[in-house]
Amino acid sequence: MEGERPEELLESAFPFLELMSRYRCAMMEVETKLRVLDEEFSMTYNRNPFETIKSRLKKPISIIDKMRRKGMPLSVENIERTLNDIAGVRVICSFPDDIYALAAMLVKQDDIKLIEKKDYIAHPKPNGYRSLHLIVEVPIFLSNCKKYMRVEVQFRTIAMDFWASLEHKLKYKKEIDHSEEIAQELEACAEIISSMDERMQEIRNRIERA
Ligand code: GTP
Ligand code: MG
């Protein structure tokens, strides 16, 4: 920090800050699109397709760590090319059906490009993790150009989110005793949560048909 020309640091930081700012815009675009769908849903069907929506930008230190793990030299171009999850939006729904309905409505918008879809609800991870992940590209309109930016969108039910937060704690606390036992217990809870989500969904369907 105390180099000969501190302005050099700022000059090299600018393209990175500019990239982050673009990701922030893309994240806002996706969040707004989902909020618009929510608004329309509550007008038309008198209910909300999601409970909460949260956006986050990956921290610089996590970007550096991930680029290192992937063995990629650090540059603004490489970061943009390599990482799909710098901008992240998490949508928490009450019911599994709402997840698929919302995801379909988002993806069919004509300015959204679907890059990748991972359905960990239909195909849970071995540890029990469930969520629907989309990588989408959304255009942001700058003063003199239009630029497509990638955003990771994770859709989960409230129960899946509850599970994922607890599991996350296990993952980052490697030294806990009985961690194998805890992992098995978590896997069992994931199954219970999944069948509860389906039953709650079925109850809602019955109420709506009534
Ligand atoms: P990452 O390198 O971790 O981003 O994996 P990936 O690029 O193969 O993406 P994937 O779609 O599998 O996971 C992306 C994100 O989903 C992670 O950063 C987490 O937020 C979440 N996630 C994935 N698997 C798990 C899991 O087993 N437990 C929890 N708690 N979260 C998970
Ligand atoms: Mg990822």
PDB file of N, CA and C in Angstrom, residues 19 23 26-27 30 56-58 63 66-67 70 77-89 113-118 133-138 148-154:
ATOM      1  N   LEU A  19     -15.915  -3.974 -13.104  1.00  0.00           N
ATOM      2  CA  LEU A  19     -16.522  -5.290 -13.320  1.00  0.00           C
ATOM      3  C   LEU A  19     -17.532  -5.596 -12.210  1.00  0.00           C
ATOM      4  N   TYR A  23     -21.599  -6.403 -12.335  1.00  0.00           N
ATOM      5  CA  TYR A  23     -22.275  -7.546 -11.716  1.00  0.00           C
ATOM      6  C   TYR A  23     -23.380  -7.083 -10.775  1.00  0.00           C
ATOM      7  N   ALA A  26     -26.343  -6.281 -12.855  1.00  0.00           N
ATOM      8  CA  ALA A  26     -26.991  -7.486 -13.384  1.00  0.00           C
ATOM      9  C   ALA A  26     -27.836  -8.153 -12.301  1.00  0.00           C
ATOM     10  N   MET A  27     -27.298  -8.168 -11.098  1.00  0.00           N
ATOM     11  CA  MET A  27     -27.986  -8.758  -9.948  1.00  0.00           C
ATOM     12  C   MET A  27     -29.284  -7.987  -9.664  1.00  0.00           C
ATOM     13  N   VAL A  30     -31.940  -8.897 -12.299  1.00  0.00           N
ATOM     14  CA  VAL A  30     -32.590 -10.191 -12.056  1.00  0.00           C
ATOM     15  C   VAL A  30     -33.539 -10.084 -10.860  1.00  0.00           C
ATOM     16  N   ARG A  56     -26.358 -11.185  -3.386  1.00  0.00           N
ATOM     17  CA  ARG A  56     -25.039 -10.928  -2.822  1.00  0.00           C
ATOM     18  C   ARG A  56     -23.987 -10.944  -3.938  1.00  0.00           C
ATOM     19  N   LEU A  57     -22.952 -10.103  -3.733  1.00  0.00           N
ATOM     20  CA  LEU A  57     -21.803 -10.131  -4.637  1.00  0.00           C
ATOM     21  C   LEU A  57     -20.705 -10.911  -3.934  1.00  0.00           C
ATOM     22  N   LYS A  58     -19.992 -11.733  -4.703  1.00  0.00           N
ATOM     23  CA  LYS A  58     -18.895 -12.499  -4.098  1.00  0.00           C
ATOM     24  C   LYS A  58     -17.814 -11.524  -3.616  1.00  0.00           C
ATOM     25  N   ILE A  63     -13.216 -14.406  -4.466  1.00  0.00           N
ATOM     26  CA  ILE A  63     -12.930 -14.466  -5.910  1.00  0.00           C
ATOM     27  C   ILE A  63     -11.491 -14.928  -6.111  1.00  0.00           C
ATOM     28  N   LYS A  66     -11.083 -18.654  -5.228  1.00  0.00           N
ATOM     29  CA  LYS A  66     -11.675 -19.557  -6.210  1.00  0.00           C
ATOM     30  C   LYS A  66     -10.854 -19.601  -7.492  1.00  0.00           C
ATOM     31  N   MET A  67     -10.309 -18.454  -7.915  1.00  0.00           N
ATOM     32  CA  MET A  67      -9.460 -18.422  -9.107  1.00  0.00           C
ATOM     33  C   MET A  67      -8.203 -19.257  -8.858  1.00  0.00           C
ATOM     34  N   LYS A  70      -8.976 -22.885  -9.060  1.00  0.00           N
ATOM     35  CA  LYS A  70      -9.168 -23.322 -10.442  1.00  0.00           C
ATOM     36  C   LYS A  70      -7.890 -23.186 -11.261  1.00  0.00           C
ATOM     37  N   GLU A  77     -10.403 -10.157 -17.143  1.00  0.00           N
ATOM     38  CA  GLU A  77     -10.967 -10.981 -18.227  1.00  0.00           C
ATOM     39  C   GLU A  77     -11.173 -12.415 -17.751  1.00  0.00           C
ATOM     40  N   ASN A  78     -10.137 -12.969 -17.094  1.00  0.00           N
ATOM     41  CA  ASN A  78     -10.235 -14.355 -16.620  1.00  0.00           C
ATOM     42  C   ASN A  78     -11.330 -14.536 -15.576  1.00  0.00           C
ATOM     43  N   ILE A  79     -11.465 -13.539 -14.710  1.00  0.00           N
ATOM     44  CA  ILE A  79     -12.492 -13.633 -13.663  1.00  0.00           C
ATOM     45  C   ILE A  79     -13.857 -13.726 -14.325  1.00  0.00           C
ATOM     46  N   GLU A  80     -14.091 -12.840 -15.288  1.00  0.00           N
ATOM     47  CA  GLU A  80     -15.393 -12.800 -15.955  1.00  0.00           C
ATOM     48  C   GLU A  80     -15.653 -14.078 -16.740  1.00  0.00           C
ATOM     49  N   ARG A  81     -14.595 -14.612 -17.359  1.00  0.00           N
ATOM     50  CA  ARG A  81     -14.744 -15.816 -18.163  1.00  0.00           C
ATOM     51  C   ARG A  81     -14.953 -17.052 -17.290  1.00  0.00           C
ATOM     52  N   THR A  82     -14.267 -17.113 -16.141  1.00  0.00           N
ATOM     53  CA  THR A  82     -14.223 -18.345 -15.356  1.00  0.00           C
ATOM     54  C   THR A  82     -15.352 -18.487 -14.339  1.00  0.00           C
ATOM     55  N   LEU A  83     -15.710 -17.397 -13.668  1.00  0.00           N
ATOM     56  CA  LEU A  83     -16.635 -17.535 -12.542  1.00  0.00           C
ATOM     57  C   LEU A  83     -18.079 -17.199 -12.939  1.00  0.00           C
ATOM     58  N   ASN A  84     -18.981 -18.076 -12.520  1.00  0.00           N
ATOM     59  CA  ASN A  84     -20.405 -17.877 -12.851  1.00  0.00           C
ATOM     60  C   ASN A  84     -21.197 -17.301 -11.692  1.00  0.00           C
ATOM     61  N   ASP A  85     -20.545 -17.253 -10.527  1.00  0.00           N
ATOM     62  CA  ASP A  85     -21.333 -16.944  -9.323  1.00  0.00           C
ATOM     63  C   ASP A  85     -20.855 -15.683  -8.607  1.00  0.00           C
ATOM     64  N   ILE A  86     -20.341 -14.733  -9.361  1.00  0.00           N
ATOM     65  CA  ILE A  86     -19.933 -13.466  -8.715  1.00  0.00           C
ATOM     66  C   ILE A  86     -21.178 -12.724  -8.256  1.00  0.00           C
ATOM     67  N   ALA A  87     -22.190 -12.715  -9.124  1.00  0.00           N
ATOM     68  CA  ALA A  87     -23.476 -12.146  -8.728  1.00  0.00           C
ATOM     69  C   ALA A  87     -24.408 -13.306  -8.410  1.00  0.00           C
ATOM     70  N   GLY A  88     -25.009 -13.279  -7.226  1.00  0.00           N
ATOM     71  CA  GLY A  88     -25.893 -14.370  -6.821  1.00  0.00           C
ATOM     72  C   GLY A  88     -27.213 -13.851  -6.287  1.00  0.00           C
ATOM     73  N   VAL A  89     -28.283 -14.489  -6.732  1.00  0.00           N
ATOM     74  CA  VAL A  89     -29.606 -14.138  -6.228  1.00  0.00           C
ATOM     75  C   VAL A  89     -30.216 -15.417  -5.656  1.00  0.00           C
ATOM     76  N   LYS A 113     -30.724 -15.128 -21.158  1.00  0.00           N
ATOM     77  CA  LYS A 113     -30.139 -16.321 -21.781  1.00  0.00           C
ATOM     78  C   LYS A 113     -29.850 -17.335 -20.681  1.00  0.00           C
ATOM     79  N   LEU A 114     -30.387 -18.542 -20.858  1.00  0.00           N
ATOM     80  CA  LEU A 114     -30.092 -19.596 -19.886  1.00  0.00           C
ATOM     81  C   LEU A 114     -28.777 -20.254 -20.272  1.00  0.00           C
ATOM     82  N   ILE A 115     -27.814 -20.203 -19.372  1.00  0.00           N
ATOM     83  CA  ILE A 115     -26.492 -20.773 -19.657  1.00  0.00           C
ATOM     84  C   ILE A 115     -26.399 -22.187 -19.103  1.00  0.00           C
ATOM     85  N   GLU A 116     -26.964 -22.383 -17.902  1.00  0.00           N
ATOM     86  CA  GLU A 116     -26.853 -23.694 -17.264  1.00  0.00           C
ATOM     87  C   GLU A 116     -27.970 -23.858 -16.245  1.00  0.00           C
ATOM     88  N   LYS A 117     -28.434 -25.108 -16.115  1.00  0.00           N
ATOM     89  CA  LYS A 117     -29.458 -25.392 -15.114  1.00  0.00           C
ATOM     90  C   LYS A 117     -29.035 -26.639 -14.354  1.00  0.00           C
ATOM     91  N   LYS A 118     -29.028 -26.557 -13.016  1.00  0.00           N
ATOM     92  CA  LYS A 118     -28.732 -27.748 -12.213  1.00  0.00           C
ATOM     93  C   LYS A 118     -29.910 -27.962 -11.288  1.00  0.00           C
ATOM     94  N   HIS A 133     -30.623 -24.521  -9.359  1.00  0.00           N
ATOM     95  CA  HIS A 133     -29.644 -23.479  -9.691  1.00  0.00           C
ATOM     96  C   HIS A 133     -29.714 -23.138 -11.167  1.00  0.00           C
ATOM     97  N   LEU A 134     -29.799 -21.877 -11.464  1.00  0.00           N
ATOM     98  CA  LEU A 134     -29.710 -21.437 -12.852  1.00  0.00           C
ATOM     99  C   LEU A 134     -28.517 -20.495 -12.988  1.00  0.00           C
ATOM    100  N   ILE A 135     -27.805 -20.623 -14.090  1.00  0.00           N
ATOM    101  CA  ILE A 135     -26.869 -19.565 -14.465  1.00  0.00           C
ATOM    102  C   ILE A 135     -27.521 -18.879 -15.658  1.00  0.00           C
ATOM    103  N   VAL A 136     -27.791 -17.591 -15.500  1.00  0.00           N
ATOM    104  CA  VAL A 136     -28.406 -16.851 -16.610  1.00  0.00           C
ATOM    105  C   VAL A 136     -27.509 -15.684 -16.991  1.00  0.00           C
ATOM    106  N   GLU A 137     -27.700 -15.222 -18.215  1.00  0.00           N
ATOM    107  CA  GLU A 137     -27.052 -13.982 -18.626  1.00  0.00           C
ATOM    108  C   GLU A 137     -28.132 -12.946 -18.838  1.00  0.00           C
ATOM    109  N   VAL A 138     -27.894 -11.757 -18.291  1.00  0.00           N
ATOM    110  CA  VAL A 138     -28.878 -10.689 -18.381  1.00  0.00           C
ATOM    111  C   VAL A 138     -28.166  -9.448 -18.952  1.00  0.00           C
ATOM    112  N   TYR A 148     -23.876  -8.367 -21.647  1.00  0.00           N
ATOM    113  CA  TYR A 148     -24.490  -9.499 -20.952  1.00  0.00           C
ATOM    114  C   TYR A 148     -23.622  -9.919 -19.776  1.00  0.00           C
ATOM    115  N   MET A 149     -24.238 -10.045 -18.606  1.00  0.00           N
ATOM    116  CA  MET A 149     -23.502 -10.452 -17.413  1.00  0.00           C
ATOM    117  C   MET A 149     -24.153 -11.701 -16.824  1.00  0.00           C
ATOM    118  N   ARG A 150     -23.322 -12.581 -16.261  1.00  0.00           N
ATOM    119  CA  ARG A 150     -23.848 -13.830 -15.698  1.00  0.00           C
ATOM    120  C   ARG A 150     -24.258 -13.685 -14.229  1.00  0.00           C
ATOM    121  N   VAL A 151     -25.370 -14.301 -13.913  1.00  0.00           N
ATOM    122  CA  VAL A 151     -25.878 -14.282 -12.542  1.00  0.00           C
ATOM    123  C   VAL A 151     -26.287 -15.701 -12.158  1.00  0.00           C
ATOM    124  N   GLU A 152     -25.913 -16.115 -10.957  1.00  0.00           N
ATOM    125  CA  GLU A 152     -26.371 -17.419 -10.455  1.00  0.00           C
ATOM    126  C   GLU A 152     -27.649 -17.205  -9.648  1.00  0.00           C
ATOM    127  N   VAL A 153     -28.700 -17.915 -10.028  1.00  0.00           N
ATOM    128  CA  VAL A 153     -29.959 -17.790  -9.284  1.00  0.00           C
ATOM    129  C   VAL A 153     -30.249 -19.131  -8.619  1.00  0.00           C
ATOM    130  N   GLN A 154     -30.391 -19.107  -7.294  1.00  0.00           N
ATOM    131  CA  GLN A 154     -30.711 -20.324  -6.556  1.00  0.00           C
ATOM    132  C   GLN A 154     -32.142 -20.230  -6.049  1.00  0.00           C
TER     133      GLN A 154
END
